[in-house]
Coordinates of C-alpha atoms in Angstrom, one line a residue:
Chain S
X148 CA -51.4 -5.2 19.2
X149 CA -51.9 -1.5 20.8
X150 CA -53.4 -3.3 23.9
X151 CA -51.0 -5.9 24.2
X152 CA -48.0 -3.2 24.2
X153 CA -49.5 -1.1 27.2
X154 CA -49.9 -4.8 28.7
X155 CA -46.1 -4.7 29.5
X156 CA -44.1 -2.7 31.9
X157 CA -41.6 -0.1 30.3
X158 CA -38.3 -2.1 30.3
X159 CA -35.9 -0.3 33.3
X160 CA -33.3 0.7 30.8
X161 CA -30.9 2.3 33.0
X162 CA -30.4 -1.0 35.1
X163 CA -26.6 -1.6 35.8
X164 CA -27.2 -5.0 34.8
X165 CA -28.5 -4.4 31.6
X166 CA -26.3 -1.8 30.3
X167 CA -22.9 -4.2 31.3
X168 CA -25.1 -6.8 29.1
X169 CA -26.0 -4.5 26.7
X170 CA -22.4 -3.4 26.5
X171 CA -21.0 -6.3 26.2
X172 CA -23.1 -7.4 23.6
X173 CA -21.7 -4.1 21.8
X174 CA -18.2 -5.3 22.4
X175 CA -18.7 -8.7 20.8
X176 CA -20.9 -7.1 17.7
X177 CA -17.9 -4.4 17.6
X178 CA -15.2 -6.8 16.9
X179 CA -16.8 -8.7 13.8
X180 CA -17.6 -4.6 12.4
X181 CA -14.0 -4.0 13.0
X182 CA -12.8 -7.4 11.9
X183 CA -15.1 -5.9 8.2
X184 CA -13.6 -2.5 8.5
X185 CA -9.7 -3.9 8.7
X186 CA -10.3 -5.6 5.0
X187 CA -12.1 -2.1 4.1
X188 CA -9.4 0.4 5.5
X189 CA -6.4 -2.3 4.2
X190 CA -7.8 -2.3 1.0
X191 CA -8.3 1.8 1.4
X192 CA -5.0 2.6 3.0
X193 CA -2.9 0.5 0.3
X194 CA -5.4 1.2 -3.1
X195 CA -6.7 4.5 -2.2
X196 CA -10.0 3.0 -2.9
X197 CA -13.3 2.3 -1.4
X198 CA -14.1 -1.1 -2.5
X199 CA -17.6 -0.6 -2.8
X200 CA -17.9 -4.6 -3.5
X201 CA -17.2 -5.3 0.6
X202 CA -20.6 -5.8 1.1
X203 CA -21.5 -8.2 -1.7
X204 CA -18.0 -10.1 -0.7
X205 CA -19.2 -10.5 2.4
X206 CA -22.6 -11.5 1.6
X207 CA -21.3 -14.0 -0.7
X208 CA -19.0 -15.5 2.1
X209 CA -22.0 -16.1 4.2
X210 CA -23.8 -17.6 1.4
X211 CA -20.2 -20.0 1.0
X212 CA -21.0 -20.7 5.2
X213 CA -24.6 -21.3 4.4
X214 CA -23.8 -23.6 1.8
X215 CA -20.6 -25.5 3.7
X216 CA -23.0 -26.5 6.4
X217 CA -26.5 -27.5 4.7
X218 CA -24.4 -29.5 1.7
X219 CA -21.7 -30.9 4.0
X220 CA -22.1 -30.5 7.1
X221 CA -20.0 -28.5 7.9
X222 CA -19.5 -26.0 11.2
X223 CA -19.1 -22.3 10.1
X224 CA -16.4 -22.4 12.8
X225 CA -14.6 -25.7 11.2
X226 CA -15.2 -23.7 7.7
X227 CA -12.9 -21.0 8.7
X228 CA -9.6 -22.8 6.3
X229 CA -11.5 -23.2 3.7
X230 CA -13.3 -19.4 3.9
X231 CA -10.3 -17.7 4.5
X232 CA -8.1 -18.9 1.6
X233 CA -11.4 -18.9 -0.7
X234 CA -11.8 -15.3 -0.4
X235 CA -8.1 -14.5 -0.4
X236 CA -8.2 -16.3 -3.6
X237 CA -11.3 -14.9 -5.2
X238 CA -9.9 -11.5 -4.0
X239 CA -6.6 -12.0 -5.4
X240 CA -7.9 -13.5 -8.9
X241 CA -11.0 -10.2 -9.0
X242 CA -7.9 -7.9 -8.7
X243 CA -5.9 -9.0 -11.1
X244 CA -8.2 -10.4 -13.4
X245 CA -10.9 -7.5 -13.4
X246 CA -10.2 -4.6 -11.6
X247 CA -6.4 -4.0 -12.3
X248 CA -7.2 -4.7 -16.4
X249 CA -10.6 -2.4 -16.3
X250 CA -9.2 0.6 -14.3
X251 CA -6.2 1.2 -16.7
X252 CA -4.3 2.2 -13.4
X253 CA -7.3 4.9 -12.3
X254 CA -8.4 5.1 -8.9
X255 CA -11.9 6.8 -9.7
X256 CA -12.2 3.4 -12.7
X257 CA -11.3 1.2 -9.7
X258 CA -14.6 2.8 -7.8
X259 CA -17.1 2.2 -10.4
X260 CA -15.2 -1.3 -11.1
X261 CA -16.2 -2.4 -7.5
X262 CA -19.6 -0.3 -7.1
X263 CA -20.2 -2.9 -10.6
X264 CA -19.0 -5.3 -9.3
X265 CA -21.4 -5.0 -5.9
X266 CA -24.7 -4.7 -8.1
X267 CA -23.7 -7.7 -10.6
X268 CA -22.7 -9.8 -7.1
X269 CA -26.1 -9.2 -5.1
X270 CA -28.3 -9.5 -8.4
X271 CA -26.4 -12.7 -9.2
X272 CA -27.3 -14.0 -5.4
X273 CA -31.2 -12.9 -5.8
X274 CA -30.6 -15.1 -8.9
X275 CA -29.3 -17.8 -7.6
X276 CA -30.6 -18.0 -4.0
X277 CA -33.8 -16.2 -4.4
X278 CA -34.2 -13.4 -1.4
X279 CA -35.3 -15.8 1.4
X280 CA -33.6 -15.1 4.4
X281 CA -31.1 -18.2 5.9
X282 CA -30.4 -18.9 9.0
X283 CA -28.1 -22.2 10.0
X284 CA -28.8 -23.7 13.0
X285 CA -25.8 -25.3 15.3
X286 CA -25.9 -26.6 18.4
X287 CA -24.8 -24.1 20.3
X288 CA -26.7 -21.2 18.9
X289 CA -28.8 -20.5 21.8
X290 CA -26.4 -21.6 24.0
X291 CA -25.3 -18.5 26.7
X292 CA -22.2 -17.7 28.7
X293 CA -23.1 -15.9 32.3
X294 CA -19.9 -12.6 32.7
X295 CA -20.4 -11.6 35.7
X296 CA -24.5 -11.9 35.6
X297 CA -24.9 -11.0 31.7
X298 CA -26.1 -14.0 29.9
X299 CA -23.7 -13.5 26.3
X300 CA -24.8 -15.9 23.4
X301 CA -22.0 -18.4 23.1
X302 CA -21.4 -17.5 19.0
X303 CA -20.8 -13.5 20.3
X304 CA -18.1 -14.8 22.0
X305 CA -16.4 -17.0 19.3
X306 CA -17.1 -14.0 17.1
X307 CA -15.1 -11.8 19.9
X308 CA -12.3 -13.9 20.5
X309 CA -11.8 -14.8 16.5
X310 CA -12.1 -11.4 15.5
X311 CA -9.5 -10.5 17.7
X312 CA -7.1 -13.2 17.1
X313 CA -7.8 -12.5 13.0
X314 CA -7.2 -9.0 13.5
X315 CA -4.1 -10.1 15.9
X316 CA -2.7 -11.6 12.6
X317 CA -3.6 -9.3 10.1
X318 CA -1.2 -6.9 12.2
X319 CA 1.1 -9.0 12.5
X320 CA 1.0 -10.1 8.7
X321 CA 1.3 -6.0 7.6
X322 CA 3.9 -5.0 10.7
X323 CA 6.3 -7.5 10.7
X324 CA 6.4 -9.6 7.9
X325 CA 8.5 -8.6 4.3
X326 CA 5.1 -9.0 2.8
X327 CA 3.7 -6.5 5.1
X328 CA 6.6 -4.1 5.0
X329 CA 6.3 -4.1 0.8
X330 CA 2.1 -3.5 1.5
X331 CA 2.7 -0.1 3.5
X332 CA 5.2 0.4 0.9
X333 CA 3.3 0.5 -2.0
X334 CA 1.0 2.1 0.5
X335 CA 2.2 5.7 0.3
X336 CA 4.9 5.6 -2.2
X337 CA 4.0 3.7 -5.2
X338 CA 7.3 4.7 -7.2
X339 CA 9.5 4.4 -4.7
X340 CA 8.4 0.7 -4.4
X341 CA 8.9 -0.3 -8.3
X342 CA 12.2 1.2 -8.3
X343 CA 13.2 -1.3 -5.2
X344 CA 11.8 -4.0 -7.5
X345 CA 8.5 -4.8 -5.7
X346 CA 5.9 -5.8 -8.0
X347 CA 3.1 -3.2 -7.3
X348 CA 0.3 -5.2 -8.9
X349 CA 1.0 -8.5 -7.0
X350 CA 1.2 -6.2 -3.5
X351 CA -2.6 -4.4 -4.7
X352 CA -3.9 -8.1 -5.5
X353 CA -2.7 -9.6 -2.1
X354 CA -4.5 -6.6 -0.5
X355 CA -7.2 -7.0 -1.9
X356 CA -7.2 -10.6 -1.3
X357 CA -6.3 -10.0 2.4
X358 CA -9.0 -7.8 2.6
X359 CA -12.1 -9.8 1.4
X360 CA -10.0 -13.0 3.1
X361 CA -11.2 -10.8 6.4
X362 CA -14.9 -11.1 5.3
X363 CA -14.3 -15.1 5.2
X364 CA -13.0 -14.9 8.8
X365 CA -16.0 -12.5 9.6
X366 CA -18.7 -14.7 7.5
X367 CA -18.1 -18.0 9.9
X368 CA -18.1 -16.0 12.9
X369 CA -21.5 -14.2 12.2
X370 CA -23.5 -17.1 10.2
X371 CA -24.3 -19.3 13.8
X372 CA -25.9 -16.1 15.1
X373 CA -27.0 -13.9 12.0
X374 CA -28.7 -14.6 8.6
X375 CA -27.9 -14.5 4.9
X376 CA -30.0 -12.8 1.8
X377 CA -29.0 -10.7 -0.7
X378 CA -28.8 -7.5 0.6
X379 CA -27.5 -8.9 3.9
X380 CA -23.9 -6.9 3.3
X381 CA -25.1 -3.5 3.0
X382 CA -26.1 -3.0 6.6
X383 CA -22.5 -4.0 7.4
X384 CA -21.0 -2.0 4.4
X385 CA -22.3 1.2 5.8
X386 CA -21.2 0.7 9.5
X387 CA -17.6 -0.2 8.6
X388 CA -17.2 2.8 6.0
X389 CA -18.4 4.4 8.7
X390 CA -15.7 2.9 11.3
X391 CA -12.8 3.6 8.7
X392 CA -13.8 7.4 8.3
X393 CA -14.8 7.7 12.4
X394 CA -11.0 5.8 12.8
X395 CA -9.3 7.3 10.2
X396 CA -9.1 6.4 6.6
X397 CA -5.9 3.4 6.9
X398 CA -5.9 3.3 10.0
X399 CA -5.8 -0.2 11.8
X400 CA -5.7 0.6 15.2
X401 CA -8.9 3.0 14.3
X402 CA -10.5 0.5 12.3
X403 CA -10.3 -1.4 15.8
X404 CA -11.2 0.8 18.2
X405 CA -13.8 2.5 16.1
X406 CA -15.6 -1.3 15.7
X407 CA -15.7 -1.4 19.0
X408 CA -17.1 2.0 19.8
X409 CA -19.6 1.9 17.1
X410 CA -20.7 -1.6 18.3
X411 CA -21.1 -0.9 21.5
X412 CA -23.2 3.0 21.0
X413 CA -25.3 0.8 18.6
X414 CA -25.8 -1.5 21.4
X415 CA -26.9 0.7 24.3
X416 CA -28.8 2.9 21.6
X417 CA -30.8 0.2 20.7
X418 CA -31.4 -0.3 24.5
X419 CA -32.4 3.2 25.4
X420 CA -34.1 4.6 22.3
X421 CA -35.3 1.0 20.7
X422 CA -34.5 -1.3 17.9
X423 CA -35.2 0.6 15.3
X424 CA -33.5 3.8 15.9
X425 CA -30.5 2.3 17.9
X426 CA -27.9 3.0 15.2
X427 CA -29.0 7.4 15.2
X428 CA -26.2 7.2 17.7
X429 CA -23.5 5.8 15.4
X430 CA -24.4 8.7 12.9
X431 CA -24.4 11.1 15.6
X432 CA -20.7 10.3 16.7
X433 CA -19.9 10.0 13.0
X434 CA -21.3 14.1 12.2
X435 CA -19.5 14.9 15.5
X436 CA -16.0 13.4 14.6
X437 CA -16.3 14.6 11.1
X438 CA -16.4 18.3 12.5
X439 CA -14.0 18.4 14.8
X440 CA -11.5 15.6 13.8
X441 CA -12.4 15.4 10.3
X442 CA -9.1 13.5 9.6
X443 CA -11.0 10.4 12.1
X444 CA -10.0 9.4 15.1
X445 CA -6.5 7.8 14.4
X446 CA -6.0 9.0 10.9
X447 CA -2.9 11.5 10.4
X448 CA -3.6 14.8 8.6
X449 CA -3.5 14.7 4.8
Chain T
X211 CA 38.5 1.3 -22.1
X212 CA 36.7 -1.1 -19.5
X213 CA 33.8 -3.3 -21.4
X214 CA 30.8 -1.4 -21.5
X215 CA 28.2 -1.8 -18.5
X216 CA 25.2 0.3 -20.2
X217 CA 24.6 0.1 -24.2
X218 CA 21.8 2.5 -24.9
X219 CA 20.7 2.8 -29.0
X220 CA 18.1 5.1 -30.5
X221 CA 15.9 5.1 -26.9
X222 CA 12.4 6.5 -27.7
X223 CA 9.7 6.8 -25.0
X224 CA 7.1 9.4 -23.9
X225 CA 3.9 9.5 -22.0
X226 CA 0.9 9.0 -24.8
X227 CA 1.4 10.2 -27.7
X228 CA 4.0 12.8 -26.8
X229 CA 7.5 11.9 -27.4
X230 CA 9.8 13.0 -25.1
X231 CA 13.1 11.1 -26.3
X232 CA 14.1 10.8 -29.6
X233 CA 16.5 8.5 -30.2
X234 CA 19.1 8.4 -27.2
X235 CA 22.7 7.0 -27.5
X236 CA 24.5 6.5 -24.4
X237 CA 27.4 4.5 -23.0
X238 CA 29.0 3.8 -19.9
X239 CA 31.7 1.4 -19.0
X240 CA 32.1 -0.4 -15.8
X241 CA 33.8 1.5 -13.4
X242 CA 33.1 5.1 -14.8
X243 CA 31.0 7.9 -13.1
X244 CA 29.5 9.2 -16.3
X245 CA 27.6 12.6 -15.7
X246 CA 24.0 13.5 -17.6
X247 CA 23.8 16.9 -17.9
X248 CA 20.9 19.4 -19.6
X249 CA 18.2 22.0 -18.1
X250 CA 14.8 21.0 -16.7
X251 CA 12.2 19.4 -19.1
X252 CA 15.4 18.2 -21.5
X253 CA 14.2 14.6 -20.8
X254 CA 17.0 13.3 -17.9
X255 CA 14.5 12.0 -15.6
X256 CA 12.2 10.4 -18.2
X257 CA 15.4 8.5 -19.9
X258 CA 16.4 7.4 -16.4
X259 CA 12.4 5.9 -15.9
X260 CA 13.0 4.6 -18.9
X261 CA 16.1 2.5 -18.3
X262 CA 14.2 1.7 -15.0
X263 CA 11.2 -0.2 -16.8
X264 CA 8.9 2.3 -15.3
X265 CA 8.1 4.2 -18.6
X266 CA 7.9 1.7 -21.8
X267 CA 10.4 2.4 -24.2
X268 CA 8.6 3.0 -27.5
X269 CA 12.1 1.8 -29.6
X270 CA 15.6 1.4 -29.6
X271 CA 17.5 -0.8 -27.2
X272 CA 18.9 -0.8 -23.8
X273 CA 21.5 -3.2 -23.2
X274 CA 22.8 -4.0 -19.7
X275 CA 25.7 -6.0 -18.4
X276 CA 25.0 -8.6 -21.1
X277 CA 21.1 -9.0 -21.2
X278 CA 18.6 -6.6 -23.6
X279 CA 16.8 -4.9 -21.0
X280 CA 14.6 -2.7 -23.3
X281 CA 10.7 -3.3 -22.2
X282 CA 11.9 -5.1 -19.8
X283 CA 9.6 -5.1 -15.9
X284 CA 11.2 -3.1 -13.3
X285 CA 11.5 -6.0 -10.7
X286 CA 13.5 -7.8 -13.9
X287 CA 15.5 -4.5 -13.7
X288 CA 16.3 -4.2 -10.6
X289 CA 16.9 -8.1 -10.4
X290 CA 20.1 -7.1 -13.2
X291 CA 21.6 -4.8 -10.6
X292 CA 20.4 -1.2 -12.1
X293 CA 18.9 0.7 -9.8
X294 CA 17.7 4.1 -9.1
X295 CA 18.0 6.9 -6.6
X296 CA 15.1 8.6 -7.9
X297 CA 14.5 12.8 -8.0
X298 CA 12.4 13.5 -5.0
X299 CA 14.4 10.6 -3.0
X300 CA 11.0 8.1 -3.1
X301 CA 11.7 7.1 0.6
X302 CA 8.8 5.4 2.2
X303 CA 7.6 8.1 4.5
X304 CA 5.4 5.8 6.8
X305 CA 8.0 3.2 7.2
X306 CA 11.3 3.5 10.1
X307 CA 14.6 3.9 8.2
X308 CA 15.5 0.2 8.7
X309 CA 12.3 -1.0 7.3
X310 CA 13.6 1.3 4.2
X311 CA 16.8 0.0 4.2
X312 CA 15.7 -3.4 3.8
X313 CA 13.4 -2.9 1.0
X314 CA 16.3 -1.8 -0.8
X315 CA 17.2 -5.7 -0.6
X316 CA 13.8 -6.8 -1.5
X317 CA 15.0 -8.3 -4.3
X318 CA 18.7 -8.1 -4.6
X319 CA 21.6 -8.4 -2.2
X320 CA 19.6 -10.5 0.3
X321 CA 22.5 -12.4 0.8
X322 CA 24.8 -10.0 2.1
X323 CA 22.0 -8.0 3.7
X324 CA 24.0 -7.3 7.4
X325 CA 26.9 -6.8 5.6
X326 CA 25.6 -4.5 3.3
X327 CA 23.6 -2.4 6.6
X328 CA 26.8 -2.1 8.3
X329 CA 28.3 -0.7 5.4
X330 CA 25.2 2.1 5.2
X331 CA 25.9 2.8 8.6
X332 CA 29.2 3.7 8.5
X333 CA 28.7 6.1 5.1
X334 CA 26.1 7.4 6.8
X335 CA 26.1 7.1 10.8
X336 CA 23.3 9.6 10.7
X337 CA 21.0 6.7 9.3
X338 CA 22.3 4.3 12.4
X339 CA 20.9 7.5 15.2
X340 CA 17.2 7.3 13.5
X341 CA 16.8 3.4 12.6
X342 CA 13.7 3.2 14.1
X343 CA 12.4 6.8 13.3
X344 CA 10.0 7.3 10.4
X345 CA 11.8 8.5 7.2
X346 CA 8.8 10.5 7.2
X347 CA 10.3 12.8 9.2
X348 CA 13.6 13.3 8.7
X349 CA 15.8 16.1 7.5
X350 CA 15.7 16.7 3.6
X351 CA 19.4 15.4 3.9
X352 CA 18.8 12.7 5.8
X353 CA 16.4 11.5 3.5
X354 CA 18.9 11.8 0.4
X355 CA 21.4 9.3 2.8
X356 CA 18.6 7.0 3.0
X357 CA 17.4 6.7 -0.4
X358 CA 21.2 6.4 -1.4
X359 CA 21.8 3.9 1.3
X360 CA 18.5 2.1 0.3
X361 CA 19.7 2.0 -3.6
X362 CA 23.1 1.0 -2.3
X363 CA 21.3 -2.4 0.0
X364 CA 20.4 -3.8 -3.7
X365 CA 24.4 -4.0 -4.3
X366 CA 24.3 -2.2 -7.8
X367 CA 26.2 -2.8 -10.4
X368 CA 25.1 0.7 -11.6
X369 CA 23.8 3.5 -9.6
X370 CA 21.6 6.3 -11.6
X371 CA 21.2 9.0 -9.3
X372 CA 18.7 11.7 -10.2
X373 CA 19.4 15.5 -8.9
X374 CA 20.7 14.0 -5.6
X375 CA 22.2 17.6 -4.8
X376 CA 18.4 18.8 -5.5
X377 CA 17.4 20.6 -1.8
X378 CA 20.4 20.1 0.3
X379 CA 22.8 22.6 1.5
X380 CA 26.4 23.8 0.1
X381 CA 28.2 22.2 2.4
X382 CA 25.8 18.6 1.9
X383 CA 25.9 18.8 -1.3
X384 CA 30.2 19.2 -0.8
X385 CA 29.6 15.5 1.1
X386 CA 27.6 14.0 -1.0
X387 CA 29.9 14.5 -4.4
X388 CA 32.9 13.7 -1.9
X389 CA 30.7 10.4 -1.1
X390 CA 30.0 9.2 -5.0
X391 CA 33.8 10.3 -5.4
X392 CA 34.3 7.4 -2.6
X393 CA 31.7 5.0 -3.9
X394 CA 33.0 5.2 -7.5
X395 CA 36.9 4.3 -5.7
X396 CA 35.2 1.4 -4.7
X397 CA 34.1 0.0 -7.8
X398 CA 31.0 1.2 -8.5
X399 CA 29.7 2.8 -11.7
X400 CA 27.7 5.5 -11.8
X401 CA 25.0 7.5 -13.5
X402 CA 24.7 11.0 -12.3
X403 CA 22.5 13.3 -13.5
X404 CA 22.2 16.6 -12.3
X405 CA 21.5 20.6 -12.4
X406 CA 25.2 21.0 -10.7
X407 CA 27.1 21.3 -13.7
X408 CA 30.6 22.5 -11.6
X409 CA 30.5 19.7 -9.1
X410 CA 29.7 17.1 -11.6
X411 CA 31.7 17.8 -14.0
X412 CA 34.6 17.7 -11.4
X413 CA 34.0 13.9 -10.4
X414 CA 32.7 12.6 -13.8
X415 CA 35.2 10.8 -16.0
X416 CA 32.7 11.3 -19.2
X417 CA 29.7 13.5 -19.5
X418 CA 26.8 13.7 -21.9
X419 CA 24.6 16.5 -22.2
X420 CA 21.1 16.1 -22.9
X421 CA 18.6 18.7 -24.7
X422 CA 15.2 18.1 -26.3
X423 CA 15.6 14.5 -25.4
X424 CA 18.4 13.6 -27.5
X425 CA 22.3 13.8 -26.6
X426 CA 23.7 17.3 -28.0
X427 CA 27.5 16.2 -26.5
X428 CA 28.9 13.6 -25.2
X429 CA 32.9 13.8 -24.6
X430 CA 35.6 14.6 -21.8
X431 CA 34.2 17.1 -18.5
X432 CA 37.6 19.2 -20.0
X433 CA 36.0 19.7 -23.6
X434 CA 32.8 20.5 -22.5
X435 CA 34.4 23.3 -20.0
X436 CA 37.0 24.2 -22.6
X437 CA 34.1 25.2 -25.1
X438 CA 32.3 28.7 -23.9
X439 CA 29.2 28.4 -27.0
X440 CA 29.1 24.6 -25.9
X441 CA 28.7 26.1 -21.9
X442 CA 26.4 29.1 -23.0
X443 CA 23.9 27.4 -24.9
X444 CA 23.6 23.8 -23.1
X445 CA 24.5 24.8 -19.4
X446 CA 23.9 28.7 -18.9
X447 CA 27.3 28.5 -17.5

């Protein structure tokens, strides 16, 4: 091995070409970890809770990919109508069902309810599905798109463009529908709402739904190019918390532009300090926004 | 007499196991502004959270415009035409001040939503200059108009308002009885409970005064002034 390493040439990092790649490839990563962080800060911003369980959701949508394409056939990208209302569902029904009866209307219940929820999830897929690592594979999974001279894998760019058109929705869903108007509502002034009639409960459940029914959408566009096991949602857990704390806690638009800032510094870290220690850069910005914008990027002061 | 709008009978409610109202009689006919009077901690904004659904009546019954209301969900509350212009005002800071208004006909009043904005607007033309501001950041004043203007978008067939005189200037609060003076002209009953003994007592056609969570008076503005011990030991007038 130690031979065969100094066989090869040190890779000429600071190419132009390679960074616009490497960028790029940042970009497209960025928007599925914002896509992840929009259910996480919706979810945040309306229940002022983290829902510890994103992960495990998420995991458990790419297992409901997995599953769509080896039983039926099924293209993750065709899956999208049937992932999308699945989790909204399953989000909806684990509010109502578990989390609003178990937390007897406290926040810190609702945390342990979901950090639960997470362990019992992930222990119930190393049940089920053993901890192999899956992989789908599509046609076009090795298929590449030349921008401008940097070969892109085609299911980065499906992930870019859905992400974007998903998260296009979602904003339009919370800015300009009633639905959305009654969300941000029971967002910041819970009373306020009952007393104009809106049910609160139903509002927290369709968050929550709309917030895991962002891990379906993110599930289909990550499965052609990523794997599933058990543990497969923690990675992306950590990297969005940290995207809704570097954006601000609520925030959409930093939810957004933090995904794609933390996609692309993982990128080109990865590039100039190597795999393995690519992501000390999203940590690094994260310290650095904590102490001198400690409210995030795009979050308003408490 | 007009029939009677609001039946309440031997309310109880509290948070727990601490009672805070203990067995509550109250009337109000259609068409009467009927004023709740008593110092802070007396109970007045727990009884009106309690006619709102949003504290659970432990006994007694609230009847309203026909229908037992007691225990009843706020949304079914709301959905009978009571609703409340809380203490605090409860406007939704992060939303513009049309977005508020039109929660106010979340439920109710849908119908005659544009009607019922223009109407807003020209009680309060303030409200028209900031539609699109965040209610957020508006005046203390302002924010009174809106959560009276939002309460008003659910067409009521009562309105409680809770210390809407809390915070505002003299010459506000001279508008804002003047206004419920106006609204009342035009039909609507009303609920008022407040600190502001004088200025209430000058609009209301009934008034009851609350202490300890139960009703220590209940009779004609004129008695209640007419009766110094009454004043002395309920108002510190």
């Amino acid at each position: 091995m130690k031979s065969d390493e100094k066989a090869y040439p040190p890779p000429a990092m600071l190419d132009p070409a390679i960074l616009f790649a490497s960028v790029l490839n940042g970009l497209t990563t960025g928007a599925v970890y914002a896509l992840i962080a929009l259910g996480l800060t919706l979810i945040y911003g309306v229940l002022h809770i983290i829902n510890f369980a994103h992960g495990a959701a998420l995991m458990m949508a790419l297992y409901g990919v997995y599953f769509l394409h080896e039983k039926l056939g099924l293209d993750p990208y065709v899956s999208l109508p049937i992932m999308v209302p699945a989790m909204f569902v399953a989000g909806y029904a684990l509010y109502r069902g578990v989390i609003a009866r178990a937390s007897h209307g406290k926040d810190e219940n609702i945390l342990l309810i979901t950090l639960g929820l997470s362990i019992m999830l992930e222990n119930a897929a190393l049940y089920f599905f053993k901890s192999d690592t899956l992989t789908i594979d599509t046609a076009y999974t090795l298929s590449t798109v030349n921008i401008f001279g940097a070969m892109i894998a085609v299911p980065k760019m499906v992930a870019f463009f859905g992400a974007l058109a998903t998260t296009a929705v979602l904003l339009l869903v919370i800015g300009k529908t009633s639905l959305g108007r009654a969300i941000r509502a029971c967002a910041k002034e819970r009373q306020g709402a009952r007393l104009v009639g809106i049910n609160v409960d139903h509002v927290f459940a369709m968050s929550f739904g709309i917030g895991l029914a962002c891990l379906g959408a993110a599930a289909c566009f990550l499965l052609p190019a990523y794997y599933v096991n058990p543990q497969v949602g923690n990675g992306f857990v950590l990297i969005a918390f940290t995207i809704v704390v570097l954006g601000g806690m609520g925030s959409f638009v930093g939810a957004l532009i933090g995904g794609f800032l933390i996609g692309v510094v993982e990128s080109v870290g990865g590039l100039l300090l190597g795999e393995s220690l690519g992501q000390i850069g999203i940590f690094v910005i994260f310290i650095i926004v904590l102490l001198f914008r400690p409210q995030g990027l795009f979050g308003a002061r408490a | 007499m007009a029939e009677t709008l609001l039946e309440v009978q031997g309310l109880t409610a509290g948070y727990g196991a601490v009672r805070i109202l203990h067995g509550l009689d109250l009337q109000i006919a259609a068409g009467e502004i009927v004023a709740l009077l008593g110092s802070n901690g007396a109970g007045k904004s727990t009884f009106n959270n309690t006619l709102s659904g949003i504290v659970r009546a432990s006994g007694g019954a609230v009847k309203f415009a026909g229908e037992t209301i007691t225990r009843a969900a706020p949304m079914a509350i709301v959905d009978a035409g009571l609703i409340q212009v809380p203490e605090g005002r409860r406007v939704f800071p992060n939303l513009s001040v049309l977005e508020n208004l039109e929660l106010g006909a979340y439920r109710r009043g849908k119908a005659g939503k544009t009607a019922n904005l223009e109407r807003v607007y020209s009680l309060f033309p303030r409200l028209l200059e900031r539609l699109t501001q965040k209610a957020g950041t508006l005046s203390g004043g302002e924010q009174q108009m809106l959560a009276i203007g939002r309460g008003l978008m659910a067409e009521p067939k009562l309105l409680i308002l809770d210390e809407p005189s809390l915070g505002l200037s003299p010459k506000l609060v001279e508008e804002l009885f003047a206004l419920i003076g106006t609204l009342n002209r035009e039909g609507l009953s009303i609920l008022l409970v407040e600190q502001n003994v004088g200025q209430s007592l000058e609009i209301a056609h009934r008034a009851y005064v609350m202490e300890q969570g139960a009703i220590c008076f209940s009779g004609l503005p004129g008695e209640l002034l007419a009766n110094p011990a009454l004043k002395r030991a309920y108002l510190g007038m």
